[in-house]
PDB file of C-alpha atoms in Angstrom:
ATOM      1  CA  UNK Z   1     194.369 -53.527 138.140  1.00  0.00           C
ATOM      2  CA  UNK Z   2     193.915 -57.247 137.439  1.00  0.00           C
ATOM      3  CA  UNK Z   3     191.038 -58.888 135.205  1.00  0.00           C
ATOM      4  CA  UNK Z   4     190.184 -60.716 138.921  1.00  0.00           C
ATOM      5  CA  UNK Z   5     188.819 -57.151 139.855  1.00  0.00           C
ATOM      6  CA  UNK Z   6     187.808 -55.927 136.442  1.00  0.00           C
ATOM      7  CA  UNK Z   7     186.051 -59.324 135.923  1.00  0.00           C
ATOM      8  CA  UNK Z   8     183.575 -58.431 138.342  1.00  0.00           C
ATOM      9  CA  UNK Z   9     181.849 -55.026 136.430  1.00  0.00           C
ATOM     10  CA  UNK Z  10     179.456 -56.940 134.919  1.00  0.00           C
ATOM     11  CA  UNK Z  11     177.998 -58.014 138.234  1.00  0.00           C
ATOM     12  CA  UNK Z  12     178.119 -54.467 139.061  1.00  0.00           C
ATOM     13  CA  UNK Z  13     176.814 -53.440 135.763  1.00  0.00           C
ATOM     14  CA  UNK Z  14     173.678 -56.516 135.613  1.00  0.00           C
ATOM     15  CA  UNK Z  15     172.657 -55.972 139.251  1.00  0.00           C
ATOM     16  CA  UNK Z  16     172.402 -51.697 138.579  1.00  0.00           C
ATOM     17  CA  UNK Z  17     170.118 -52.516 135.653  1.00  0.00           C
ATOM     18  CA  UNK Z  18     168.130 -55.214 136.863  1.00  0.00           C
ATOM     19  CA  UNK Z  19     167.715 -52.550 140.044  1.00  0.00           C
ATOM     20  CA  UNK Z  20     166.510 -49.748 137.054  1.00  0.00           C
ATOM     21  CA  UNK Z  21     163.681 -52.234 136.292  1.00  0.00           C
ATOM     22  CA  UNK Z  22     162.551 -53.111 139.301  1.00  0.00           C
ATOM     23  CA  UNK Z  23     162.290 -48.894 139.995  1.00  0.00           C
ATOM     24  CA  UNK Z  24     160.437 -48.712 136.730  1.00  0.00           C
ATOM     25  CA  UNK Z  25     158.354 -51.568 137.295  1.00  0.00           C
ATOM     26  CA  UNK Z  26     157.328 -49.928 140.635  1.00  0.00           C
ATOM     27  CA  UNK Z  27     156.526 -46.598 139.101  1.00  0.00           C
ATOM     28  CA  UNK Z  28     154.761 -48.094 136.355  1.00  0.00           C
ATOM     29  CA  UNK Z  29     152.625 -49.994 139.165  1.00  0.00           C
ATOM     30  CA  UNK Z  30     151.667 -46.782 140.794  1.00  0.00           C
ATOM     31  CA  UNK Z  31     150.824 -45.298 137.650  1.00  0.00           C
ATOM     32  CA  UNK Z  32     148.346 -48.181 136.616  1.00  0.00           C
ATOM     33  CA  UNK Z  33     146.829 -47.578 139.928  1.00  0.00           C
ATOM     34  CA  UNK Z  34     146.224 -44.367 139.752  1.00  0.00           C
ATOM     35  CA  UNK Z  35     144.440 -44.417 136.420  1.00  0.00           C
ATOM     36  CA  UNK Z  36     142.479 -47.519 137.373  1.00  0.00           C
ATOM     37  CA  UNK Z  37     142.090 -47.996 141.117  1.00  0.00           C
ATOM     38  CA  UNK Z  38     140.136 -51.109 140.571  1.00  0.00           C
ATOM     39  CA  UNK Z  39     142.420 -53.463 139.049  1.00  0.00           C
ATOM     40  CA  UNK Z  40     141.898 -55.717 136.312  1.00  0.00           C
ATOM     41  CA  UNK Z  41     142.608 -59.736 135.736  1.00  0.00           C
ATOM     42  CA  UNK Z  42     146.480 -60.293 135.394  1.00  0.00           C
ATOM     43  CA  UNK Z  43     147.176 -56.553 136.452  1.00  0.00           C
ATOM     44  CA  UNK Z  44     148.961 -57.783 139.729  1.00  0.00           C
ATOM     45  CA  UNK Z  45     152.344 -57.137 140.562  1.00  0.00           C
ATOM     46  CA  UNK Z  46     153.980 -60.727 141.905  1.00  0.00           C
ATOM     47  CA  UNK Z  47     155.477 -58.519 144.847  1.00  0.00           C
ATOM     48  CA  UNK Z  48     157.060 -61.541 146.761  1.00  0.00           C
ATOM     49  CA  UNK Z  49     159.421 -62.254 143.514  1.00  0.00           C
ATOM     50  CA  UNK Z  50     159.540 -58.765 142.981  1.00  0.00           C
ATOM     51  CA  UNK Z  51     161.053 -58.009 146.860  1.00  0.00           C
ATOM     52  CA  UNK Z  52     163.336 -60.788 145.840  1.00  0.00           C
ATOM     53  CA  UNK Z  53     164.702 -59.860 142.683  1.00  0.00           C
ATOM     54  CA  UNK Z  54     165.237 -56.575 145.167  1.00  0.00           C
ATOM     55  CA  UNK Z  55     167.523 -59.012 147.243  1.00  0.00           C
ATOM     56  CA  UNK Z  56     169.248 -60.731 144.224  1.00  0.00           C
ATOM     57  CA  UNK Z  57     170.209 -57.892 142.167  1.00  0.00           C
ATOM     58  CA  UNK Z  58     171.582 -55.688 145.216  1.00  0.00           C
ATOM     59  CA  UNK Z  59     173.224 -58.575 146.043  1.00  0.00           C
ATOM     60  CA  UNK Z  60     175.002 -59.109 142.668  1.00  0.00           C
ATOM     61  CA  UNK Z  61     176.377 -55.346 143.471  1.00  0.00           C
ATOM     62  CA  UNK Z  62     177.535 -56.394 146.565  1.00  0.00           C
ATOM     63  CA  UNK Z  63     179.449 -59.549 145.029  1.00  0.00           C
ATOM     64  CA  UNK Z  64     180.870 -57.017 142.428  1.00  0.00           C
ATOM     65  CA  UNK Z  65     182.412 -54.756 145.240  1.00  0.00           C
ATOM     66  CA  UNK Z  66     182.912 -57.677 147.617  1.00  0.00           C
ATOM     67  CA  UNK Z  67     184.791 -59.206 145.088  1.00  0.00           C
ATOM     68  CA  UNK Z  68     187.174 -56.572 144.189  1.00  0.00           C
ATOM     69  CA  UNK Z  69     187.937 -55.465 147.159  1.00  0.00           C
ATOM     70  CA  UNK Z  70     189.334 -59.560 148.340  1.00  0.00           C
ATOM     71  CA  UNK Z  71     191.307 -59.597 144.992  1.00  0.00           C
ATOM     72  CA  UNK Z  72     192.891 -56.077 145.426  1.00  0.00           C
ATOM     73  CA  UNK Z  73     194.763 -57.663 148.880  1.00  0.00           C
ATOM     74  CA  UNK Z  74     193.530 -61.302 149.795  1.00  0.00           C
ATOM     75  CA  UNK Z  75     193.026 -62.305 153.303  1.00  0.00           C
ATOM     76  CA  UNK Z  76     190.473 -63.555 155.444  1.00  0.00           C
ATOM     77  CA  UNK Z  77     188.435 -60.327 156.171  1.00  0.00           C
ATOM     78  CA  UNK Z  78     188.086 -59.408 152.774  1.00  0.00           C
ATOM     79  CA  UNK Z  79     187.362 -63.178 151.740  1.00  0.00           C
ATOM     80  CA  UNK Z  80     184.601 -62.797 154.031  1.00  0.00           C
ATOM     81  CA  UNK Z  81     183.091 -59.716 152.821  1.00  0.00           C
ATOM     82  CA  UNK Z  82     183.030 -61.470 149.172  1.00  0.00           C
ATOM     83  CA  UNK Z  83     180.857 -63.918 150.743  1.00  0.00           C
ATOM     84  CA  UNK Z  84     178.610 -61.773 152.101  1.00  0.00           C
ATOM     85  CA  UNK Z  85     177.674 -60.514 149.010  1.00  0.00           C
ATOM     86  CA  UNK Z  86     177.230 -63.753 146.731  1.00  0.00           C
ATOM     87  CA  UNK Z  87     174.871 -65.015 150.041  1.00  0.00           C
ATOM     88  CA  UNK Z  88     172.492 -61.857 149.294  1.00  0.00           C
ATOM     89  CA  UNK Z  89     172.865 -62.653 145.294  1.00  0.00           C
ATOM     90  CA  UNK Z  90     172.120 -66.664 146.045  1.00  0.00           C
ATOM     91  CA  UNK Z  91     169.788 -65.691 148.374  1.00  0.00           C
ATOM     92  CA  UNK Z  92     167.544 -63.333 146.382  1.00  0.00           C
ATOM     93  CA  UNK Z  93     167.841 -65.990 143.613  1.00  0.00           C
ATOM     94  CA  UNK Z  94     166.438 -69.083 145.553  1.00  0.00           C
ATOM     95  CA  UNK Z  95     163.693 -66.926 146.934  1.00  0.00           C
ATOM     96  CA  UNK Z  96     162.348 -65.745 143.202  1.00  0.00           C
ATOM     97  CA  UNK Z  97     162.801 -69.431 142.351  1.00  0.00           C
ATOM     98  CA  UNK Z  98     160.745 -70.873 145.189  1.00  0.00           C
ATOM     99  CA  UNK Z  99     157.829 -67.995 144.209  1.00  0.00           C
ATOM    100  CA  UNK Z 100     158.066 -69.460 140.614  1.00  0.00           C
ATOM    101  CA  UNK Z 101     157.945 -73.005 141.324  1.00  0.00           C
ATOM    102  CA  UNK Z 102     156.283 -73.471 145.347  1.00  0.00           C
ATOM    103  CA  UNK Z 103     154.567 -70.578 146.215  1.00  0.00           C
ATOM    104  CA  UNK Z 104     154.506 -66.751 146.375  1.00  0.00           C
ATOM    105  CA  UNK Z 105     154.364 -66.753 150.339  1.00  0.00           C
ATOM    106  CA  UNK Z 106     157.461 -69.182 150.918  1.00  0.00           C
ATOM    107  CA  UNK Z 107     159.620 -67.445 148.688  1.00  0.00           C
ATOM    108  CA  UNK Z 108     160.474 -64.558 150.951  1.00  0.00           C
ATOM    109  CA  UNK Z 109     161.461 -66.593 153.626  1.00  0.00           C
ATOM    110  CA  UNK Z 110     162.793 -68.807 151.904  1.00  0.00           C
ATOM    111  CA  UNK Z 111     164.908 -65.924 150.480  1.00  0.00           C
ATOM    112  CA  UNK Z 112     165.711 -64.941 154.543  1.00  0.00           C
ATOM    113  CA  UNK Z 113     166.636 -68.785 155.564  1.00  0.00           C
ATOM    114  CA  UNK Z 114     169.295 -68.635 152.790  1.00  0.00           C
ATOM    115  CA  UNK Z 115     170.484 -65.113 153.649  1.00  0.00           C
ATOM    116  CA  UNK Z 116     171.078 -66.270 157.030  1.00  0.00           C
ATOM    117  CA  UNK Z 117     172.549 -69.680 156.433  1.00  0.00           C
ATOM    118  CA  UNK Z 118     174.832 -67.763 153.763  1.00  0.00           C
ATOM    119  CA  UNK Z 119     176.080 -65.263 156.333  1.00  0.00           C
ATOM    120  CA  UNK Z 120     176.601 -67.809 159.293  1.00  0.00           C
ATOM    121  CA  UNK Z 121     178.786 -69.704 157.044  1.00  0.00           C
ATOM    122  CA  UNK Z 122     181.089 -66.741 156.327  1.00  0.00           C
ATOM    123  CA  UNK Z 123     181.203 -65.859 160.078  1.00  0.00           C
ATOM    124  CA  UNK Z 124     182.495 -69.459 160.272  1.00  0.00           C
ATOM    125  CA  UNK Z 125     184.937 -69.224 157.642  1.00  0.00           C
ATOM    126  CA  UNK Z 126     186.343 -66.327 159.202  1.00  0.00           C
ATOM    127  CA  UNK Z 127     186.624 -67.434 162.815  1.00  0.00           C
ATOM    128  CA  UNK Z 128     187.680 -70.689 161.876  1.00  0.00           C
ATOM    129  CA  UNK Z 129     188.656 -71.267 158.656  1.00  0.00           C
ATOM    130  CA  UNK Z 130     186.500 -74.127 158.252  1.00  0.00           C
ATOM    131  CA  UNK Z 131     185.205 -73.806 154.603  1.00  0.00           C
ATOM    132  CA  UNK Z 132     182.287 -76.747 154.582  1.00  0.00           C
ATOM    133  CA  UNK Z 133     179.593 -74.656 155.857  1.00  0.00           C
ATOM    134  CA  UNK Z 134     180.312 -72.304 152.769  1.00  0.00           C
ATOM    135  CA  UNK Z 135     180.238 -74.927 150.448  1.00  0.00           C
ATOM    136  CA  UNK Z 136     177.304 -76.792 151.969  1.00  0.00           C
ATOM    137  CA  UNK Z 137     175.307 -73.515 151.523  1.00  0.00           C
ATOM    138  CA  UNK Z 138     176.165 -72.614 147.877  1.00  0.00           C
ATOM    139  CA  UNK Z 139     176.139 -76.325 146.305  1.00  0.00           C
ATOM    140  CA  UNK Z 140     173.087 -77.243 149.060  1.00  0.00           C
ATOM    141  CA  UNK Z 141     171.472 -74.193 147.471  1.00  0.00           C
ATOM    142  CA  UNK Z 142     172.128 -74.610 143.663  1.00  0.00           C
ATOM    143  CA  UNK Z 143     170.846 -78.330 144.438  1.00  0.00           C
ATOM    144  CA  UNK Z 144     168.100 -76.846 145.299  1.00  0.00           C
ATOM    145  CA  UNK Z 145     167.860 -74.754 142.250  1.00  0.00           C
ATOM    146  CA  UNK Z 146     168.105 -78.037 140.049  1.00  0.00           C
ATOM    147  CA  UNK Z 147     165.465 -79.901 142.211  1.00  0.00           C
ATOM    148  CA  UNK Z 148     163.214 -76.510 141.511  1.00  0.00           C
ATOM    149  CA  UNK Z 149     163.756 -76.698 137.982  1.00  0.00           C
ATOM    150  CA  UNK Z 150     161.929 -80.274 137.901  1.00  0.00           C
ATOM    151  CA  UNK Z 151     158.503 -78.888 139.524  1.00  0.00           C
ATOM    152  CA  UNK Z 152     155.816 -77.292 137.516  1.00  0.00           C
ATOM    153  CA  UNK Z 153     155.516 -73.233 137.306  1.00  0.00           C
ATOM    154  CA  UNK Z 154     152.985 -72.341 139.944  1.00  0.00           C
ATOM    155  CA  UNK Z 155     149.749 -70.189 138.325  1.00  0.00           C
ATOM    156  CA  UNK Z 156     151.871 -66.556 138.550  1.00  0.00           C
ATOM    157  CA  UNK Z 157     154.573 -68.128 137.549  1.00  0.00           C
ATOM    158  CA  UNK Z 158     156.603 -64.954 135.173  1.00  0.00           C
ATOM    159  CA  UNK Z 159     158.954 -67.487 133.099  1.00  0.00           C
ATOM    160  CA  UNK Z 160     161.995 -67.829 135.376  1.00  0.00           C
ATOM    161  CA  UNK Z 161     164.236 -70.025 133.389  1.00  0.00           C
ATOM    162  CA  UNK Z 162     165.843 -72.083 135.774  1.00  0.00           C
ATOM    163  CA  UNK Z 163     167.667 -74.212 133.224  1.00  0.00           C
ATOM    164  CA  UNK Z 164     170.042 -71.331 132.442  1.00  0.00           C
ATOM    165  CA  UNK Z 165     170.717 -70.237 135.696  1.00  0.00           C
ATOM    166  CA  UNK Z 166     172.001 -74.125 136.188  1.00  0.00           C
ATOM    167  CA  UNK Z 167     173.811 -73.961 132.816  1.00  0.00           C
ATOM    168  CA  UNK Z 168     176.213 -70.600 133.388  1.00  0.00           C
ATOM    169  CA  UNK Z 169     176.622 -71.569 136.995  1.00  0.00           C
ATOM    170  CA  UNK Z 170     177.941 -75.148 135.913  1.00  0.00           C
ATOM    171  CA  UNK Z 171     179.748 -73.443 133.370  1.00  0.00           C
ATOM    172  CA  UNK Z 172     181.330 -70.982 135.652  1.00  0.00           C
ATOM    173  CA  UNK Z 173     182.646 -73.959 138.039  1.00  0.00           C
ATOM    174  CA  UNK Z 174     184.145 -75.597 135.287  1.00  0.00           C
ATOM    175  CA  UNK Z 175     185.936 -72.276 134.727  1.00  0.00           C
ATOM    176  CA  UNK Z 176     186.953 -71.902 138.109  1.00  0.00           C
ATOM    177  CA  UNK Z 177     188.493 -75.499 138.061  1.00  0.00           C
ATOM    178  CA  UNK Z 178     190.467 -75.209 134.867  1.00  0.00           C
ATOM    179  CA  UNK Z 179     191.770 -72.079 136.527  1.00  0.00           C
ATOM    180  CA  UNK Z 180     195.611 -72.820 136.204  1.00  0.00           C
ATOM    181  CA  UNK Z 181     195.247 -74.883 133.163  1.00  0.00           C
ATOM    182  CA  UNK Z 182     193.270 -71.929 130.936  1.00  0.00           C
ATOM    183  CA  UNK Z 183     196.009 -69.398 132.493  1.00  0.00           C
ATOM    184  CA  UNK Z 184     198.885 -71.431 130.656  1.00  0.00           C
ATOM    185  CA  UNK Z 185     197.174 -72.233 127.840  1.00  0.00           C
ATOM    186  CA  UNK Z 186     196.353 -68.156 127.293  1.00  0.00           C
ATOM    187  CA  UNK Z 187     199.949 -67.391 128.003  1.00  0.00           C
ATOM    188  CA  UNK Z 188     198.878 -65.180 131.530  1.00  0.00           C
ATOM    189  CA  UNK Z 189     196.225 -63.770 129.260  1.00  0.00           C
ATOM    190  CA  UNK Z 190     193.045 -64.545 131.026  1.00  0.00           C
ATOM    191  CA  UNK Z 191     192.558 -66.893 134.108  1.00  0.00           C
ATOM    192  CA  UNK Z 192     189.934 -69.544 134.464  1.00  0.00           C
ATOM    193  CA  UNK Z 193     188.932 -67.397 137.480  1.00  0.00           C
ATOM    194  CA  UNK Z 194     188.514 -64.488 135.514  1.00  0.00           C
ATOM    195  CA  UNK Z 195     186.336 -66.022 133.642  1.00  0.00           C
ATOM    196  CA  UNK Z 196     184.296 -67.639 136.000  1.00  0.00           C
ATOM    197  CA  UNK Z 197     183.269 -64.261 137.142  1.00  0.00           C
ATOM    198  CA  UNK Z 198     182.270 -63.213 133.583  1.00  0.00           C
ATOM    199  CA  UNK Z 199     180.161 -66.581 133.134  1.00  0.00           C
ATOM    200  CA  UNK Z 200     178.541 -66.341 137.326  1.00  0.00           C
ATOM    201  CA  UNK Z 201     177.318 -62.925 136.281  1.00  0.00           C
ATOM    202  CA  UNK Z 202     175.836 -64.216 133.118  1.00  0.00           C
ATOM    203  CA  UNK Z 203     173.878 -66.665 135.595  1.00  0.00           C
ATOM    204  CA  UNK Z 204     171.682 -62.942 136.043  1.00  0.00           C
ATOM    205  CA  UNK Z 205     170.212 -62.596 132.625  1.00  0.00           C
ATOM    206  CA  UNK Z 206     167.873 -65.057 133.122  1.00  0.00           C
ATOM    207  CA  UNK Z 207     166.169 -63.073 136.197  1.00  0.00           C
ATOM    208  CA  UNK Z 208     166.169 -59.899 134.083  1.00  0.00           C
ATOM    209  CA  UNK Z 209     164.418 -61.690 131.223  1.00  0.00           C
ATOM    210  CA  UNK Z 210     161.897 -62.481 134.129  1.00  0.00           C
ATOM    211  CA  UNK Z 211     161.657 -58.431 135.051  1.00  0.00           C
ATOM    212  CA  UNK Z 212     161.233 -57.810 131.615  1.00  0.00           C
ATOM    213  CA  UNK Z 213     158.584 -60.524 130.922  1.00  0.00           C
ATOM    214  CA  UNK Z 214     156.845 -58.380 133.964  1.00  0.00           C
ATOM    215  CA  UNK Z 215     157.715 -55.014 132.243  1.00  0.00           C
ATOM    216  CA  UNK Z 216     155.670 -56.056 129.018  1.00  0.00           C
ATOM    217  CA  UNK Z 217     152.730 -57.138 131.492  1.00  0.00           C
ATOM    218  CA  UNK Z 218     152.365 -54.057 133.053  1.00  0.00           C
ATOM    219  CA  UNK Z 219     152.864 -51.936 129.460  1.00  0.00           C
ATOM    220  CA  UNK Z 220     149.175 -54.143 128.437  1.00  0.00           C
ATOM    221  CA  UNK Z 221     147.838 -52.674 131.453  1.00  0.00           C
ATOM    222  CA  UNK Z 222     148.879 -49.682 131.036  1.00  0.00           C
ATOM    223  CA  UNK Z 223     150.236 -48.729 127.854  1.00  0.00           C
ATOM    224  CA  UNK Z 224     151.115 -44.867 129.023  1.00  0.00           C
ATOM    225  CA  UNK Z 225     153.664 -46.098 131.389  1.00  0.00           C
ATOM    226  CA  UNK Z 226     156.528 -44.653 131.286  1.00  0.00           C
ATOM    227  CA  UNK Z 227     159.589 -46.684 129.406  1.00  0.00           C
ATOM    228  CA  UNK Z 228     162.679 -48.214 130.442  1.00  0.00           C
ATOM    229  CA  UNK Z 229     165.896 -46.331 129.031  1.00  0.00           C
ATOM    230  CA  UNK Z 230     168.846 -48.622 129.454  1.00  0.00           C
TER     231      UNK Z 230
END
C-alpha cells in the first residue's frame, strides 16, 4: 500500500473525531435543555455552523476514502469520486466560515451553492476532461476564504481561525508542486503529494478548535454534561 493511500488516515481519522464532537455537543444540548427548559444568555447552540461542521467533517471522510480508492488504480471514475468528497469537505468549510464572518442564515446555503458548484465541476471533469471548472471552484472558493478572513467576526462568532486554514492549505499546494522535486531529494521516501495530504488534513484542526471552543460553552451551562473521550 503506498503513503498516497496511507496519507489520507488522518482525514479519516480528523473528520471521525470532529463527527464525535459534534454527537457530544448535541447530547450535551439536549441535556442542558432538559434541566433548564428556559434557556439562559449565551446558552445557544450556533446550529447553522454546527449543520456545517456536519457537512465539513463527513466530508473530510469522504476525501479520505475518495482518495484512496483513485490512488489504489487511477482513472477518471475514481478521480471523480475523490472530488466528490473534497467538494463536501470545502463545502462544509465555506459554509462555517460565512456563519462566522456574514451571517448565521447565509452560511447554510452558502454551504449548498458550493456543494453543488463542487459536484458539477466533477461531472464535468469526468465527461469531458475539462479541469477549469474544478479549479475555478477550489481556488474561487479558498479566495473566498482569504477575502472572509479580512471581515470582522459577526456577534456568535465561536473563534474560527481562518488564518490557519489559509496557512496549511497554502502549505499543502506548495507540497503538491514540489511533488517530484521532494521525491528525489527523499530518495522515493516520501512524495510531495504525500505530504500534501498530511498538511490538507491539518487545514481541519482549526474547525475542531472551533467545536471545542463550543464544547467548553456548553460545559458553563451545564457543567453535568457528559465529557468527550477521545
Amino acid at each position: 500500500m503506498s503513503l498516497d493511500m496511507l496519507s489520507n488516515l488522518p482525514f479519516a481519522a480528523i473528520g471521525i473525531w470532529g463527527l464525535r464532537w459534534l454527537r457530544w455537543l448535541d447530547r450535551a444540548h439536549e441535556e442542558a435543555l432538559d434541566a433548564a427548559p428556559v434557556q439562559q444568555p449565551g446558552s445557544h447552540l450556533p446550529v447553522n455552523a454546527l449543520d456545517c461542521a456536519w457537512m465539513f467533517f463527513a466530508g473530510l471522510i469522504l476525501t479520505a476514502l475518495g482518495s484512496a480508492f483513485y490512488h489504489l488504480q487511477p482513472d477518471s471514475v475514481r478521480l471523480a469520486a475523490d472530488r466528490v468528497g473534497m467538494a463536501v469537505a470545502f463545502a462544509g468549510l465555506i459554509g462555517f466560515a460565512t456563519c462566522e464572518r456574514v451571517s448565521a442564515r447565509a452560511g447554510w446555503p452558502a454551504a449548498w451553492f458550493t456543494l453543488i458548484g463542487g459536484l458539477l465541476a466533477a461531472a464535468v471533469g469526468h465527461e469531458t476532461g475539462n479541469a477549469l471548472p474544478w479549479a475555478l471552484v477550489q481556488f474561487g472558493g479558498m479566495a473566498l476564504i482569504v477575502l472572509l478572513s479580512f471581515a470582522r467576526p459577526t456577534s456568535g462568532a465561536v473563534g474560527l481561525r481562518l488564518g490557519w486554514v489559509i496557512f496549511f492549505y497554502a502549505l499543502a499546494k506548495l507540497f503538491e508542486l514540489a511533488d517530484h522535486a521532494i521525491f528525489e531529494a527523499t530518495r522515493h521516501l516520501i512524495s510531495g503529494h504525500s505530504l500534501k495530504h498530511l498538511t490538507a488534513a491539518l487545514a481541519a484542526l482549526p474547525v475542531l478548535h472551533a467545536l471545542q471552543t463550543i464544547g467548553r460553552r456548553t460545559l458553563r451551562h451545564n457543567p453535568g454534561a457528559v465529557t468527550v473521550t477521545a
